[in-house]
PDB file of C-alpha atoms in Angstrom:
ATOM      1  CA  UNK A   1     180.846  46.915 109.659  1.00 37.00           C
ATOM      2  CA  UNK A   2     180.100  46.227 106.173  1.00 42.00           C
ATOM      3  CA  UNK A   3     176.535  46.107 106.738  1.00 43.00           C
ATOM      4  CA  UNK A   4     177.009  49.896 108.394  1.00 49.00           C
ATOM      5  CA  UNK A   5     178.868  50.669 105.322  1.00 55.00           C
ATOM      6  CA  UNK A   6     176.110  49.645 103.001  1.00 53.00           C
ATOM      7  CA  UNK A   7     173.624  51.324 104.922  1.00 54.00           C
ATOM      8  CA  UNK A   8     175.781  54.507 104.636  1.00 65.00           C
ATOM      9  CA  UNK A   9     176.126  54.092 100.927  1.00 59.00           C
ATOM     10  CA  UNK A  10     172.454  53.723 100.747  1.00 77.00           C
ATOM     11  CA  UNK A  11     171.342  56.359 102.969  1.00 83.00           C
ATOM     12  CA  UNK A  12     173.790  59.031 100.539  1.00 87.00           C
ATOM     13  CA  UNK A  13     172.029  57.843  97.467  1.00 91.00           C
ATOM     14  CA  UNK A  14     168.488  58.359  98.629  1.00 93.00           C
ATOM     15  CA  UNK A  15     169.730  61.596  99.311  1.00 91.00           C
ATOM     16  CA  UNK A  16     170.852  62.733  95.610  1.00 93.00           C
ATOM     17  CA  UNK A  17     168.115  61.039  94.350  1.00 95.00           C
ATOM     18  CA  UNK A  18     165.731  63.163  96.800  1.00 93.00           C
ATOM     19  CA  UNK A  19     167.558  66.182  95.722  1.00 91.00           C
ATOM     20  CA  UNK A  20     167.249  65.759  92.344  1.00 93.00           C
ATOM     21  CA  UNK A  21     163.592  65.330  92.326  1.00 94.00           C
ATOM     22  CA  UNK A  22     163.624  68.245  95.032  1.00 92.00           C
ATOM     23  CA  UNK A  23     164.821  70.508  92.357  1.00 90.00           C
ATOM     24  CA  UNK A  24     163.058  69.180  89.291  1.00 92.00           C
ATOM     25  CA  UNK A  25     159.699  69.208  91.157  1.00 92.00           C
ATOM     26  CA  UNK A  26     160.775  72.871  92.245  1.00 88.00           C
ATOM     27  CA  UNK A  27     161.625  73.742  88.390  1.00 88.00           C
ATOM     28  CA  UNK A  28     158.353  72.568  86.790  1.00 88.00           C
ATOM     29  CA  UNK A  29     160.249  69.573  85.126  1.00 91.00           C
ATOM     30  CA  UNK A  30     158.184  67.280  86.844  1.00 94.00           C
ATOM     31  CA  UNK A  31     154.487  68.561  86.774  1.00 94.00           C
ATOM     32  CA  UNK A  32     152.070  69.111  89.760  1.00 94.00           C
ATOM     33  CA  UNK A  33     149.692  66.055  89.698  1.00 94.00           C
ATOM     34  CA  UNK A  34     152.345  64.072  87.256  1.00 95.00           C
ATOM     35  CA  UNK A  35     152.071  60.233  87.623  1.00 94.00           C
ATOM     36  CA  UNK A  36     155.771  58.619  89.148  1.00 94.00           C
ATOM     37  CA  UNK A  37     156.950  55.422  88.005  1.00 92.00           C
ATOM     38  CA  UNK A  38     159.525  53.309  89.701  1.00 92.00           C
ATOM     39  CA  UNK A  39     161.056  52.672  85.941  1.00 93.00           C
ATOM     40  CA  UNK A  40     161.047  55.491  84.743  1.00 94.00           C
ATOM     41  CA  UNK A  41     162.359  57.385  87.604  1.00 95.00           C
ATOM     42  CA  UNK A  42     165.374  54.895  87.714  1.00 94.00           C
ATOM     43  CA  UNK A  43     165.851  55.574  84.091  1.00 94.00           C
ATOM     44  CA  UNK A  44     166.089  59.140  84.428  1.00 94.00           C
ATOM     45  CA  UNK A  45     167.512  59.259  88.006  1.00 94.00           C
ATOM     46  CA  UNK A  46     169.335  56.164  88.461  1.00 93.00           C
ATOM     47  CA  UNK A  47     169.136  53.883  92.140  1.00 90.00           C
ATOM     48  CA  UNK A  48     167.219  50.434  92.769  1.00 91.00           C
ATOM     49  CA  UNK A  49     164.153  50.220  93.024  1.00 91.00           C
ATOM     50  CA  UNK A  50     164.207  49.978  96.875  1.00 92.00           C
ATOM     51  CA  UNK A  51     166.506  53.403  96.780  1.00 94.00           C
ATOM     52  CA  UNK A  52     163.569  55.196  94.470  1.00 94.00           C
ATOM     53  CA  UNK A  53     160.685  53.715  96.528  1.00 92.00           C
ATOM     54  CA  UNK A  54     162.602  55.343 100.055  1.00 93.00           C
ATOM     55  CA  UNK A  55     163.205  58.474  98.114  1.00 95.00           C
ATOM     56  CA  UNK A  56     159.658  58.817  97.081  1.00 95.00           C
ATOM     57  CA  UNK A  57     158.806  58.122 100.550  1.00 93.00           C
ATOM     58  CA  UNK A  58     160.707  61.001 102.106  1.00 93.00           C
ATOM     59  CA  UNK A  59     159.689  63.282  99.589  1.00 94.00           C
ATOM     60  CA  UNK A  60     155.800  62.532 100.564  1.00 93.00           C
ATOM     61  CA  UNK A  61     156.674  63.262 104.143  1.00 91.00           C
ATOM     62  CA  UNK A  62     157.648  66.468 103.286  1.00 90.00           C
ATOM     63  CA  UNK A  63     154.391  66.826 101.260  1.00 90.00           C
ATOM     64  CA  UNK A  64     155.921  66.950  97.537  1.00 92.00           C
ATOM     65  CA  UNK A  65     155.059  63.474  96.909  1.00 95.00           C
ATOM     66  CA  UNK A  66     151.167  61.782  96.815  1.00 93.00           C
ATOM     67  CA  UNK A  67     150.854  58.123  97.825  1.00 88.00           C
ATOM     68  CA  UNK A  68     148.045  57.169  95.208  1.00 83.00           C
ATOM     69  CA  UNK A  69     145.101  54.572  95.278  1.00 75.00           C
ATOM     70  CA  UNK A  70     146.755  52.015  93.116  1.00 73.00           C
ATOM     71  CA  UNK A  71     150.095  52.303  95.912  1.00 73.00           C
ATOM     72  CA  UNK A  72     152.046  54.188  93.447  1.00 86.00           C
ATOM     73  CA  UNK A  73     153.032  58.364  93.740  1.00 93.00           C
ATOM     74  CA  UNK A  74     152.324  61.451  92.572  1.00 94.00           C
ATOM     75  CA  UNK A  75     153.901  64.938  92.645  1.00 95.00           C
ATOM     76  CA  UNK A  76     151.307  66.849  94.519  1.00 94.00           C
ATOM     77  CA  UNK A  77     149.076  69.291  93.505  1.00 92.00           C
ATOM     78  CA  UNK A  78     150.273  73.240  92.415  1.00 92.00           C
ATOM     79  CA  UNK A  79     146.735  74.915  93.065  1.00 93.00           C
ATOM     80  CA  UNK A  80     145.294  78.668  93.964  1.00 93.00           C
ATOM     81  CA  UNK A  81     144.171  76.890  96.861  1.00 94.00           C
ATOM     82  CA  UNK A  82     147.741  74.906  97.977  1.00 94.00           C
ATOM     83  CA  UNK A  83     149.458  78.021  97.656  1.00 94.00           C
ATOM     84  CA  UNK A  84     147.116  79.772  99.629  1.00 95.00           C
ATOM     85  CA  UNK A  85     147.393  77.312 102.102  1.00 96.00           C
ATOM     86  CA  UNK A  86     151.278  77.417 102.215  1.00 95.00           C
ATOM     87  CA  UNK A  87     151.437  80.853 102.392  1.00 95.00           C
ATOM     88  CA  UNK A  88     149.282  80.740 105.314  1.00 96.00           C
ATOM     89  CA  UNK A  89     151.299  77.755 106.873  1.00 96.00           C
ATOM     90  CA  UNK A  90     154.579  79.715 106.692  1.00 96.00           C
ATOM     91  CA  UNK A  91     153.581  82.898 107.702  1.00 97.00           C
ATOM     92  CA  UNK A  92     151.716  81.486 111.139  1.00 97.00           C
ATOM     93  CA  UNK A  93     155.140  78.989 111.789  1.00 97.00           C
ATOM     94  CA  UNK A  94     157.922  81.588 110.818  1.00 98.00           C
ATOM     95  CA  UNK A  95     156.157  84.307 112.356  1.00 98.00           C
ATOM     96  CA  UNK A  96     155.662  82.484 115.460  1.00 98.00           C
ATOM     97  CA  UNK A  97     159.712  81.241 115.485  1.00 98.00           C
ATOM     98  CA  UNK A  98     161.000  84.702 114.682  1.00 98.00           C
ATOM     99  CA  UNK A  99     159.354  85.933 117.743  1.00 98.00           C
ATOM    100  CA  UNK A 100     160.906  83.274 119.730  1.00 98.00           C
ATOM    101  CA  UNK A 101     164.734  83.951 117.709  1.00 98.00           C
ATOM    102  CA  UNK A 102     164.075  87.769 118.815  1.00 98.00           C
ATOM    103  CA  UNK A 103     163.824  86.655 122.600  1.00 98.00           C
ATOM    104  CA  UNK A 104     166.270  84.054 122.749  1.00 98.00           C
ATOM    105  CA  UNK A 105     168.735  84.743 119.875  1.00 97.00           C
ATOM    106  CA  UNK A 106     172.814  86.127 120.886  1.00 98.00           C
ATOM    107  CA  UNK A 107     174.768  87.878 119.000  1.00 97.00           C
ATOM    108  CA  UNK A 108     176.164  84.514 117.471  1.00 98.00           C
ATOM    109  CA  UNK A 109     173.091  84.486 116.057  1.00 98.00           C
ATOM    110  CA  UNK A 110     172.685  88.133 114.981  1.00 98.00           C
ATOM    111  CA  UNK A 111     175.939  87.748 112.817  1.00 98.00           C
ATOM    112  CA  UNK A 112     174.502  84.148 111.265  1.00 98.00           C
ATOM    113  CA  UNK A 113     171.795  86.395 110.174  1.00 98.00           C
ATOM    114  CA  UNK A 114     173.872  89.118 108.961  1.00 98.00           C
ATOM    115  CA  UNK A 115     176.084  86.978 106.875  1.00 98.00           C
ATOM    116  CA  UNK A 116     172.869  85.207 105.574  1.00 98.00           C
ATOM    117  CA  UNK A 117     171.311  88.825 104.205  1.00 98.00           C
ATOM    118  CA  UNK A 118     174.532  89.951 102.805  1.00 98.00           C
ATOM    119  CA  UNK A 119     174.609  86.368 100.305  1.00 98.00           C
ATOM    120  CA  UNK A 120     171.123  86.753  99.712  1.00 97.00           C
ATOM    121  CA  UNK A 121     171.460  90.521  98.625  1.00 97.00           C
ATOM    122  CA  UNK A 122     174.153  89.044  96.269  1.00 96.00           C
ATOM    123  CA  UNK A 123     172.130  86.142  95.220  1.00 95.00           C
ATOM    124  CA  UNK A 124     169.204  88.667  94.283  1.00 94.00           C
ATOM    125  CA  UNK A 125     171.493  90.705  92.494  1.00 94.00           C
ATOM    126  CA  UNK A 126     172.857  87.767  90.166  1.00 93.00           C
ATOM    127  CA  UNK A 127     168.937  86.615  89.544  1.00 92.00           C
ATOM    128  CA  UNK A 128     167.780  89.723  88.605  1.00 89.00           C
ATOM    129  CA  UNK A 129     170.247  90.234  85.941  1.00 84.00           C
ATOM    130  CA  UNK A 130     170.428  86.151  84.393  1.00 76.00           C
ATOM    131  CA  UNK A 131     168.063  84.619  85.919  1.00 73.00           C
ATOM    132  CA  UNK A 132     168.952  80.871  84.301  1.00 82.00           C
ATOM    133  CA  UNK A 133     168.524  77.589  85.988  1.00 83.00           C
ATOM    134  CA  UNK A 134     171.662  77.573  88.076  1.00 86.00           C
ATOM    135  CA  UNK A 135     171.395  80.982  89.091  1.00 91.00           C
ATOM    136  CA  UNK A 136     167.828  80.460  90.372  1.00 90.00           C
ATOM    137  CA  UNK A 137     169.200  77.683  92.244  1.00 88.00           C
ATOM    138  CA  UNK A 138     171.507  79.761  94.140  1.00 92.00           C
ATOM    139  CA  UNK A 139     169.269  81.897  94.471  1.00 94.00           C
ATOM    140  CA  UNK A 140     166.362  79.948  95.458  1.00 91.00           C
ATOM    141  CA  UNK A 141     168.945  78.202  98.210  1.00 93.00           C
ATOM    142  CA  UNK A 142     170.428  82.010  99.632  1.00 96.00           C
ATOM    143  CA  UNK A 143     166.799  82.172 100.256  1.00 96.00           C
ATOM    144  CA  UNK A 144     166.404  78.993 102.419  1.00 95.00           C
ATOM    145  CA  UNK A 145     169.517  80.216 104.035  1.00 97.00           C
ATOM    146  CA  UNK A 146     167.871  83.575 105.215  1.00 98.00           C
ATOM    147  CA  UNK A 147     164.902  82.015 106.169  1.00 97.00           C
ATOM    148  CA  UNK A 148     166.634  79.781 108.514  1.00 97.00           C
ATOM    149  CA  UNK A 149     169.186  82.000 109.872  1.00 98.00           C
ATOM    150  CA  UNK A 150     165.983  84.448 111.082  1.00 98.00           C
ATOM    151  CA  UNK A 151     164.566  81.639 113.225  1.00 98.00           C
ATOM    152  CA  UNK A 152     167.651  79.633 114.311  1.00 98.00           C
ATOM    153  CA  UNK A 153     167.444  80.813 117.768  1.00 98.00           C
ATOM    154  CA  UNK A 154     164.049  79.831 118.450  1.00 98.00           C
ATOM    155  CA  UNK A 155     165.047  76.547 120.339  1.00 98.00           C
ATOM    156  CA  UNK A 156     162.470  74.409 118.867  1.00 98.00           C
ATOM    157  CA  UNK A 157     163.580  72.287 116.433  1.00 97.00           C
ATOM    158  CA  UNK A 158     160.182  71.046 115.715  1.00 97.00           C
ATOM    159  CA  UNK A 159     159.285  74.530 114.550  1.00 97.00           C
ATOM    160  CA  UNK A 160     162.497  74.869 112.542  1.00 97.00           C
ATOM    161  CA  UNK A 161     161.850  71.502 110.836  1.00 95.00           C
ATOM    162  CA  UNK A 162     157.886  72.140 110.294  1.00 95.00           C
ATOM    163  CA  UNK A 163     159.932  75.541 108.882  1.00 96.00           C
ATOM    164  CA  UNK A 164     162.076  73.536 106.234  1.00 94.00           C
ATOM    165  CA  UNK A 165     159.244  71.427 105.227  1.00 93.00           C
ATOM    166  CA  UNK A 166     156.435  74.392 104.258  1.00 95.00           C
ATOM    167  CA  UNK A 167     160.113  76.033 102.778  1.00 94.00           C
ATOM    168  CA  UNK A 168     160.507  73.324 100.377  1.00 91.00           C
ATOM    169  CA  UNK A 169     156.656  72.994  99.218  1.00 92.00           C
ATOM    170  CA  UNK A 170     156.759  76.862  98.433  1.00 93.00           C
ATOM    171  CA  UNK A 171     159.838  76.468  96.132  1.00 91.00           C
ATOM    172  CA  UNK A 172     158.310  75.739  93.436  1.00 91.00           C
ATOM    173  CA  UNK A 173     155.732  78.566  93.618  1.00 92.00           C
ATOM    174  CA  UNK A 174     158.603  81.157  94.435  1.00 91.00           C
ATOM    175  CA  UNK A 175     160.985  79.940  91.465  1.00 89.00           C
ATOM    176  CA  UNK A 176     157.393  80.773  89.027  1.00 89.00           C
ATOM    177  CA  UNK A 177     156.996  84.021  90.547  1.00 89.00           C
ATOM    178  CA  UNK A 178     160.563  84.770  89.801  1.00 89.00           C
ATOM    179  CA  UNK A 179     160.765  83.323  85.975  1.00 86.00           C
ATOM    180  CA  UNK A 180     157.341  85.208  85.187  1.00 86.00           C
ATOM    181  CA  UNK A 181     158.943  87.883  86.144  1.00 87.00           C
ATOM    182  CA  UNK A 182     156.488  89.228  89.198  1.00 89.00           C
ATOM    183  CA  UNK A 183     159.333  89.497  91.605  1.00 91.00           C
ATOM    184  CA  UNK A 184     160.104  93.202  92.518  1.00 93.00           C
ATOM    185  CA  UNK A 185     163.850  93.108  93.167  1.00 94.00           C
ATOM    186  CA  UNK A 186     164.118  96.778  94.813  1.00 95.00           C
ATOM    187  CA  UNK A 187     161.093  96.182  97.027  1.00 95.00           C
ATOM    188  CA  UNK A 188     162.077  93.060  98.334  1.00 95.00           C
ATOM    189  CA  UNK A 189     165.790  94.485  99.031  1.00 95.00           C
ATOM    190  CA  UNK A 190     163.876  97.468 100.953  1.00 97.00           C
ATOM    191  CA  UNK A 191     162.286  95.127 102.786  1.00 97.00           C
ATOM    192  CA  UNK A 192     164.590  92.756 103.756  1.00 97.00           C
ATOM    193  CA  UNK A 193     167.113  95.315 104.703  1.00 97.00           C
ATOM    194  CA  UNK A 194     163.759  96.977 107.353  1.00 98.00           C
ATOM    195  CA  UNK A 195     163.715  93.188 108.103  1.00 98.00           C
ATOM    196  CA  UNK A 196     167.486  92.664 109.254  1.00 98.00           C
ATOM    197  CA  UNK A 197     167.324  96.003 111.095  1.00 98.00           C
ATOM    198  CA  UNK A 198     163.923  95.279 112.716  1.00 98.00           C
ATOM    199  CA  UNK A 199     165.847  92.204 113.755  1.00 98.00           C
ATOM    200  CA  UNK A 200     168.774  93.795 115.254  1.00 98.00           C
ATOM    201  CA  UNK A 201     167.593  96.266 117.205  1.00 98.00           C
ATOM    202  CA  UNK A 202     164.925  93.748 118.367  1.00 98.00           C
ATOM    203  CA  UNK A 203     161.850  95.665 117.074  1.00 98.00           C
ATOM    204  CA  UNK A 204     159.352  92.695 117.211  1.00 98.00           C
ATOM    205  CA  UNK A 205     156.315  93.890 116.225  1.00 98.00           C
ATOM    206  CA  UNK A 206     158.061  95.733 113.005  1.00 98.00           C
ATOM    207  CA  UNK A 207     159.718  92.644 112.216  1.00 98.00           C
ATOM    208  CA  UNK A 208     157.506  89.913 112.015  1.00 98.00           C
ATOM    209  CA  UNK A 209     154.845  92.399 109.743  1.00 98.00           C
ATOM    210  CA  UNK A 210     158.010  92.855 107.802  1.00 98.00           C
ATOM    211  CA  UNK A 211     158.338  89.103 107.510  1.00 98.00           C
ATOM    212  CA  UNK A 212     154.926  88.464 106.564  1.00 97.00           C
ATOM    213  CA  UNK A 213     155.314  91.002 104.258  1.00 96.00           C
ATOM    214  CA  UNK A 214     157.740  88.950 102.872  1.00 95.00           C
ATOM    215  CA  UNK A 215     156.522  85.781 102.568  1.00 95.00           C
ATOM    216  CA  UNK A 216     153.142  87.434 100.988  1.00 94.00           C
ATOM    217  CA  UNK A 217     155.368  89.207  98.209  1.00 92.00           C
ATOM    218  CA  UNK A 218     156.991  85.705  97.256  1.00 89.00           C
ATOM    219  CA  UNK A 219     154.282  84.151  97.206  1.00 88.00           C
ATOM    220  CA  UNK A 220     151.424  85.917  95.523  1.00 81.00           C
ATOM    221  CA  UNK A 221     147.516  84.849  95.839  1.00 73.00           C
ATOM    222  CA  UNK A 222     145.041  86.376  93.468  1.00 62.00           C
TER     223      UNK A 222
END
């Protein structure tokens, strides 16, 4: 029992610790293509070294992390082309679980994704006016919650966790868009709104352009 306890304790600090970098990766604090030490991650982050290496691990499975030549990590690239790429990623995976959450999803489901607009409507509302760190973070996390709440009725968890993991790598090009201000608040509440009413009335077609829309807005190509 002791042993399970350890492994408990261990498991719930990898998970700050991924967190953390989650959000600092996400924020620009630690750079696209920056070199990560064990040391100096622990110095700044705190954990063992085993706890740091596991974190970095997870992190590289979800593709914010690089395993290097010389067995040490990276954060990963922030290109034209990896945004491109995401962008394209998302749209083909959400757009392909939204069709299946229009089919299958109750009306459990339909109020999930109710609830989810309204806080994001709020969330946007707070950004737009003080858009600081915190802020962003709810923001930036009333987004996730949206996102998922669309396609939680696909029944596929693969898609919903392929879903979380092409979320997380757009973050940080999302959160840019939004401090540059490039973000047009009253287009993207028009939207959503079409988006949750598309959704409702089960108007497939006009929903998933709507949601590509979407995605394409928040994460701009030149």
């Amino acid at each position: 029992m002791i042993f399970s306890g350890k492994k408990t304790e261990d498991a719930t600090i990898v998970e700050l610790l991924a967190s953390s970098l989650r959000r600092d990766i996400a924020f620009g604090t630690l750079l696209p293509d920056q070199k990560l030490k064990i040391e100096a991650l622990r110095s700044r982050y705190g954990g063992s070294n085993h706890s740091m290496r596991e974190t970095l691990r997870i992190l590289a499975t979800e593709g914010l992390v690089e395993a290097t030549a010389q067995r040490g990590f990276r954060v990963t690239s922030a290109t034209e082309d990896d945004l491109r790429d995401i962008q394209l990623v998302r749209i083909e995976i959400e757009r392909i679980a939204l069709a299946r959450a229009i089919a299958l999803g109750d009306v459990a489901w339909e109020g999930r994704v109710i609830a989810a607009h309204h806080a994001l409507q709020k969330a946007e509302a707070a950004v737009a006016g003080a858009p600081d760190d915190l802020v962003a973070l709810e923001w930036d996390e009333a987004c996730r919650t949206f996102a998922q709440a669309l396609i939680a009725a696909c029944d596929s968890p693969r898609l919903i966790d392929l879903h979380r993991k092409f979320f997380d790598q757009s973050r940080r090009f999302r959160l840019a868009q939004m401090r540059e201000g490039k973000l047009d608040w009253e287009a993207r509440k028009a939207r959503q709104k079409s988006l949750l009413d598309a959704v409702l009335t089960r108007e497939e077609s006009t929903a998933l352009t709507l949601l590509q829309a979407d995605i394409e807005a928040e994460l701009k190509t030149h």
